Amino acid sequence: MFLAQVQGAKQWAAWTPVIRDPLETDQWINRGFTRQDRDRIDGPPDFTATIAAGDVLYLPRGWVHSGHTTTDHSFHLTIGVHLQTWHSLLRDLAIAAAEDPAIRGALPPGLARADPDVLGSTVHKLFSDWVARSQADLIRRLIRLPGRG
């Protein structure tokens, strides 16, 4: 994320991530902090900086941060950067796969009791066959899925 100071100045404190490489769904307001997280965040920050009008500060994904003004007035813009992750790629593949009848088929009876190796190879074959059937269309579709620009 980029913090662009427009007017005044702001003091920023930041702490290393509580969750490594957090996803969009890892929102602090929903997750909350553990006692251990809270103790660390209540302690000294891992990084501090004061930015004034015209300055831009970059904070990597997941860094816990807090800012307060150092002047009578302050205005900053927060510019978030949504990265493509392996998780988002797999999510998008699952969305694309939903149109394939073989993928929409019911799971076989007794799946819960299946040998994990047999189950793994079955899933691998199902996925590999699907990719082979739809490879050209798949690339075009993933480029056009919501959130892909």
PDB file of C-alpha atoms in Angstrom:
ATOM      1  CA  MET A   1       0.000   0.000   0.000  1.00  0.00           C
ATOM      2  CA  PHE A   2       1.113   3.533  -0.695  1.00  0.00           C
ATOM      3  CA  LEU A   3       0.362   6.402   1.686  1.00  0.00           C
ATOM      4  CA  ALA A   4       0.518   9.713  -0.189  1.00  0.00           C
ATOM      5  CA  GLN A   5       0.582  12.803   2.043  1.00  0.00           C
ATOM      6  CA  VAL A   6      -1.354  15.647   0.402  1.00  0.00           C
ATOM      7  CA  GLN A   7      -1.436  18.305   3.156  1.00  0.00           C
ATOM      8  CA  GLY A   8       0.197  18.670   6.547  1.00  0.00           C
ATOM      9  CA  ALA A   9       2.249  15.838   7.999  1.00  0.00           C
ATOM     10  CA  LYS A  10       1.628  12.478   9.587  1.00  0.00           C
ATOM     11  CA  GLN A  11       3.681  10.195  11.832  1.00  0.00           C
ATOM     12  CA  TRP A  12       3.383   6.518  10.903  1.00  0.00           C
ATOM     13  CA  ALA A  13       4.234   3.488  13.010  1.00  0.00           C
ATOM     14  CA  ALA A  14       4.292  -0.009  11.517  1.00  0.00           C
ATOM     15  CA  TRP A  15       4.767  -3.546  12.779  1.00  0.00           C
ATOM     16  CA  THR A  16       5.734  -6.644  10.794  1.00  0.00           C
ATOM     17  CA  PRO A  17       2.776  -8.750   9.640  1.00  0.00           C
ATOM     18  CA  VAL A  18       0.838 -10.894  12.069  1.00  0.00           C
ATOM     19  CA  ILE A  19      -0.213 -13.092   9.131  1.00  0.00           C
ATOM     20  CA  ARG A  20       2.392 -13.806   6.445  1.00  0.00           C
ATOM     21  CA  ASP A  21       1.081 -12.810   3.001  1.00  0.00           C
ATOM     22  CA  PRO A  22      -2.482 -12.053   4.139  1.00  0.00           C
ATOM     23  CA  LEU A  23      -5.371 -12.463   1.709  1.00  0.00           C
ATOM     24  CA  GLU A  24      -8.150  -9.949   1.057  1.00  0.00           C
ATOM     25  CA  THR A  25     -10.337 -11.956   3.449  1.00  0.00           C
ATOM     26  CA  ASP A  26      -7.874 -11.530   6.345  1.00  0.00           C
ATOM     27  CA  GLN A  27      -9.418  -8.305   7.621  1.00  0.00           C
ATOM     28  CA  TRP A  28      -8.440  -7.290  11.162  1.00  0.00           C
ATOM     29  CA  ILE A  29     -11.938  -6.059  11.947  1.00  0.00           C
ATOM     30  CA  ASN A  30     -13.258  -9.600  11.333  1.00  0.00           C
ATOM     31  CA  ARG A  31     -10.278 -11.606  12.623  1.00  0.00           C
ATOM     32  CA  GLY A  32      -9.255  -9.559  15.640  1.00  0.00           C
ATOM     33  CA  PHE A  33      -5.914  -9.810  17.393  1.00  0.00           C
ATOM     34  CA  THR A  34      -4.819 -12.561  19.725  1.00  0.00           C
ATOM     35  CA  ARG A  35      -3.427 -11.501  23.107  1.00  0.00           C
ATOM     36  CA  GLN A  36       0.074 -12.193  21.763  1.00  0.00           C
ATOM     37  CA  ASP A  37      -0.623 -10.045  18.656  1.00  0.00           C
ATOM     38  CA  ARG A  38      -1.993  -7.231  20.823  1.00  0.00           C
ATOM     39  CA  ASP A  39       1.038  -7.307  23.155  1.00  0.00           C
ATOM     40  CA  ARG A  40       3.383  -7.022  20.173  1.00  0.00           C
ATOM     41  CA  ILE A  41       1.376  -4.212  18.545  1.00  0.00           C
ATOM     42  CA  ASP A  42       1.169  -2.346  21.870  1.00  0.00           C
ATOM     43  CA  GLY A  43       4.972  -2.486  22.041  1.00  0.00           C
ATOM     44  CA  PRO A  44       7.474  -0.427  20.082  1.00  0.00           C
ATOM     45  CA  PRO A  45       6.939  -0.373  16.316  1.00  0.00           C
ATOM     46  CA  ASP A  46       9.304  -2.100  13.914  1.00  0.00           C
ATOM     47  CA  PHE A  47       9.339   1.023  11.725  1.00  0.00           C
ATOM     48  CA  THR A  48       8.426   4.707  12.098  1.00  0.00           C
ATOM     49  CA  ALA A  49       8.374   7.544   9.601  1.00  0.00           C
ATOM     50  CA  THR A  50       7.019  11.068   9.339  1.00  0.00           C
ATOM     51  CA  ILE A  51       5.755  12.059   5.925  1.00  0.00           C
ATOM     52  CA  ALA A  52       4.957  15.599   4.809  1.00  0.00           C
ATOM     53  CA  ALA A  53       2.994  16.994   1.873  1.00  0.00           C
ATOM     54  CA  GLY A  54       4.378  15.500  -1.344  1.00  0.00           C
ATOM     55  CA  ASP A  55       5.880  12.411   0.338  1.00  0.00           C
ATOM     56  CA  VAL A  56       4.797   8.848  -0.391  1.00  0.00           C
ATOM     57  CA  LEU A  57       5.372   5.929   1.980  1.00  0.00           C
ATOM     58  CA  TYR A  58       5.161   2.302   0.870  1.00  0.00           C
ATOM     59  CA  LEU A  59       4.100  -0.373   3.363  1.00  0.00           C
ATOM     60  CA  PRO A  60       4.340  -4.003   2.232  1.00  0.00           C
ATOM     61  CA  ARG A  61       1.266  -6.227   2.306  1.00  0.00           C
ATOM     62  CA  GLY A  62       0.192  -7.205   5.805  1.00  0.00           C
ATOM     63  CA  TRP A  63       2.135  -4.656   7.827  1.00  0.00           C
ATOM     64  CA  VAL A  64       0.012  -3.430  10.748  1.00  0.00           C
ATOM     65  CA  HIS A  65       0.132   0.359  10.775  1.00  0.00           C
ATOM     66  CA  SER A  66      -1.130   3.390  12.627  1.00  0.00           C
ATOM     67  CA  GLY A  67      -0.856   7.062  11.796  1.00  0.00           C
ATOM     68  CA  HIS A  68      -1.468  10.318  13.630  1.00  0.00           C
ATOM     69  CA  THR A  69      -1.167  13.935  12.606  1.00  0.00           C
ATOM     70  CA  THR A  70       1.770  16.071  13.624  1.00  0.00           C
ATOM     71  CA  THR A  71       0.187  19.347  12.432  1.00  0.00           C
ATOM     72  CA  ASP A  72      -3.159  21.112  12.830  1.00  0.00           C
ATOM     73  CA  HIS A  73      -4.477  19.607   9.626  1.00  0.00           C
ATOM     74  CA  SER A  74      -3.452  16.580   7.636  1.00  0.00           C
ATOM     75  CA  PHE A  75      -4.767  14.821   4.572  1.00  0.00           C
ATOM     76  CA  HIS A  76      -3.386  11.637   3.033  1.00  0.00           C
ATOM     77  CA  LEU A  77      -4.533   9.186   0.372  1.00  0.00           C
ATOM     78  CA  THR A  78      -4.221   5.440   0.825  1.00  0.00           C
ATOM     79  CA  ILE A  79      -3.595   3.590  -2.427  1.00  0.00           C
ATOM     80  CA  GLY A  80      -4.050  -0.151  -2.137  1.00  0.00           C
ATOM     81  CA  VAL A  81      -2.350  -2.583  -4.479  1.00  0.00           C
ATOM     82  CA  HIS A  82      -4.169  -5.849  -5.124  1.00  0.00           C
ATOM     83  CA  LEU A  83      -1.638  -8.506  -6.007  1.00  0.00           C
ATOM     84  CA  GLN A  84      -2.391 -11.647  -7.917  1.00  0.00           C
ATOM     85  CA  THR A  85      -1.599 -14.603  -5.673  1.00  0.00           C
ATOM     86  CA  TRP A  86      -1.558 -18.364  -6.116  1.00  0.00           C
ATOM     87  CA  HIS A  87      -4.745 -18.339  -4.052  1.00  0.00           C
ATOM     88  CA  SER A  88      -6.480 -15.944  -6.451  1.00  0.00           C
ATOM     89  CA  LEU A  89      -5.331 -18.021  -9.443  1.00  0.00           C
ATOM     90  CA  LEU A  90      -6.721 -21.224  -7.906  1.00  0.00           C
ATOM     91  CA  ARG A  91      -9.974 -19.416  -6.991  1.00  0.00           C
ATOM     92  CA  ASP A  92     -10.315 -18.184 -10.579  1.00  0.00           C
ATOM     93  CA  LEU A  93      -9.577 -21.666 -11.927  1.00  0.00           C
ATOM     94  CA  ALA A  94     -12.334 -23.076  -9.700  1.00  0.00           C
ATOM     95  CA  ILE A  95     -14.763 -20.472 -11.050  1.00  0.00           C
ATOM     96  CA  ALA A  96     -13.806 -21.325 -14.640  1.00  0.00           C
ATOM     97  CA  ALA A  97     -14.007 -25.074 -13.954  1.00  0.00           C
ATOM     98  CA  ALA A  98     -17.617 -24.750 -12.780  1.00  0.00           C
ATOM     99  CA  GLU A  99     -18.735 -24.646 -16.425  1.00  0.00           C
ATOM    100  CA  ASP A 100     -17.292 -28.079 -17.198  1.00  0.00           C
ATOM    101  CA  PRO A 101     -19.873 -30.890 -16.735  1.00  0.00           C
ATOM    102  CA  ALA A 102     -17.167 -33.349 -15.587  1.00  0.00           C
ATOM    103  CA  ILE A 103     -16.176 -30.981 -12.779  1.00  0.00           C
ATOM    104  CA  ARG A 104     -19.816 -30.375 -11.793  1.00  0.00           C
ATOM    105  CA  GLY A 105     -20.451 -34.116 -11.477  1.00  0.00           C
ATOM    106  CA  ALA A 106     -21.307 -35.681  -8.146  1.00  0.00           C
ATOM    107  CA  LEU A 107     -18.522 -37.158  -6.033  1.00  0.00           C
ATOM    108  CA  PRO A 108     -18.483 -40.947  -6.010  1.00  0.00           C
ATOM    109  CA  PRO A 109     -20.011 -42.831  -3.065  1.00  0.00           C
ATOM    110  CA  GLY A 110     -17.532 -43.806  -0.373  1.00  0.00           C
ATOM    111  CA  LEU A 111     -15.152 -40.954  -1.163  1.00  0.00           C
ATOM    112  CA  ALA A 112     -14.566 -40.265   2.530  1.00  0.00           C
ATOM    113  CA  ARG A 113     -13.191 -43.800   2.959  1.00  0.00           C
ATOM    114  CA  ALA A 114     -10.985 -43.697  -0.159  1.00  0.00           C
ATOM    115  CA  ASP A 115      -7.253 -44.299   0.055  1.00  0.00           C
ATOM    116  CA  PRO A 116      -5.642 -40.789   0.123  1.00  0.00           C
ATOM    117  CA  ASP A 117      -3.201 -41.775  -2.655  1.00  0.00           C
ATOM    118  CA  VAL A 118      -6.033 -42.980  -4.889  1.00  0.00           C
ATOM    119  CA  LEU A 119      -8.050 -39.860  -4.102  1.00  0.00           C
ATOM    120  CA  GLY A 120      -5.056 -37.618  -4.875  1.00  0.00           C
ATOM    121  CA  SER A 121      -4.389 -39.292  -8.218  1.00  0.00           C
ATOM    122  CA  THR A 122      -8.118 -39.124  -9.112  1.00  0.00           C
ATOM    123  CA  VAL A 123      -8.243 -35.393  -8.399  1.00  0.00           C
ATOM    124  CA  HIS A 124      -4.972 -34.853 -10.291  1.00  0.00           C
ATOM    125  CA  LYS A 125      -6.309 -36.709 -13.342  1.00  0.00           C
ATOM    126  CA  LEU A 126      -9.645 -34.855 -13.249  1.00  0.00           C
ATOM    127  CA  PHE A 127      -7.866 -31.503 -13.066  1.00  0.00           C
ATOM    128  CA  SER A 128      -5.232 -32.396 -15.699  1.00  0.00           C
ATOM    129  CA  ASP A 129      -7.909 -33.639 -18.104  1.00  0.00           C
ATOM    130  CA  TRP A 130      -9.912 -30.449 -17.600  1.00  0.00           C
ATOM    131  CA  VAL A 131      -6.880 -28.231 -18.257  1.00  0.00           C
ATOM    132  CA  ALA A 132      -6.033 -30.257 -21.400  1.00  0.00           C
ATOM    133  CA  ARG A 133      -9.633 -29.913 -22.698  1.00  0.00           C
ATOM    134  CA  SER A 134      -9.908 -26.204 -22.073  1.00  0.00           C
ATOM    135  CA  GLN A 135      -6.348 -24.840 -22.108  1.00  0.00           C
ATOM    136  CA  ALA A 136      -6.711 -22.265 -24.908  1.00  0.00           C
ATOM    137  CA  ASP A 137     -10.095 -21.010 -23.732  1.00  0.00           C
ATOM    138  CA  LEU A 138      -8.951 -21.055 -20.118  1.00  0.00           C
ATOM    139  CA  ILE A 139      -6.208 -18.478 -20.635  1.00  0.00           C
ATOM    140  CA  ARG A 140      -8.584 -16.151 -22.497  1.00  0.00           C
ATOM    141  CA  ARG A 141     -11.234 -16.518 -19.769  1.00  0.00           C
ATOM    142  CA  LEU A 142      -8.883 -15.899 -16.861  1.00  0.00           C
ATOM    143  CA  ILE A 143      -7.776 -12.645 -18.418  1.00  0.00           C
ATOM    144  CA  ARG A 144     -11.415 -11.511 -18.545  1.00  0.00           C
ATOM    145  CA  LEU A 145     -12.637 -12.720 -15.133  1.00  0.00           C
ATOM    146  CA  PRO A 146     -13.859 -10.049 -12.668  1.00  0.00           C
ATOM    147  CA  GLY A 147     -10.974  -8.406 -10.894  1.00  0.00           C
ATOM    148  CA  ARG A 148      -8.581  -9.081 -13.777  1.00  0.00           C
ATOM    149  CA  GLY A 149      -8.797  -5.588 -15.311  1.00  0.00           C
TER     150      GLY A 149
END
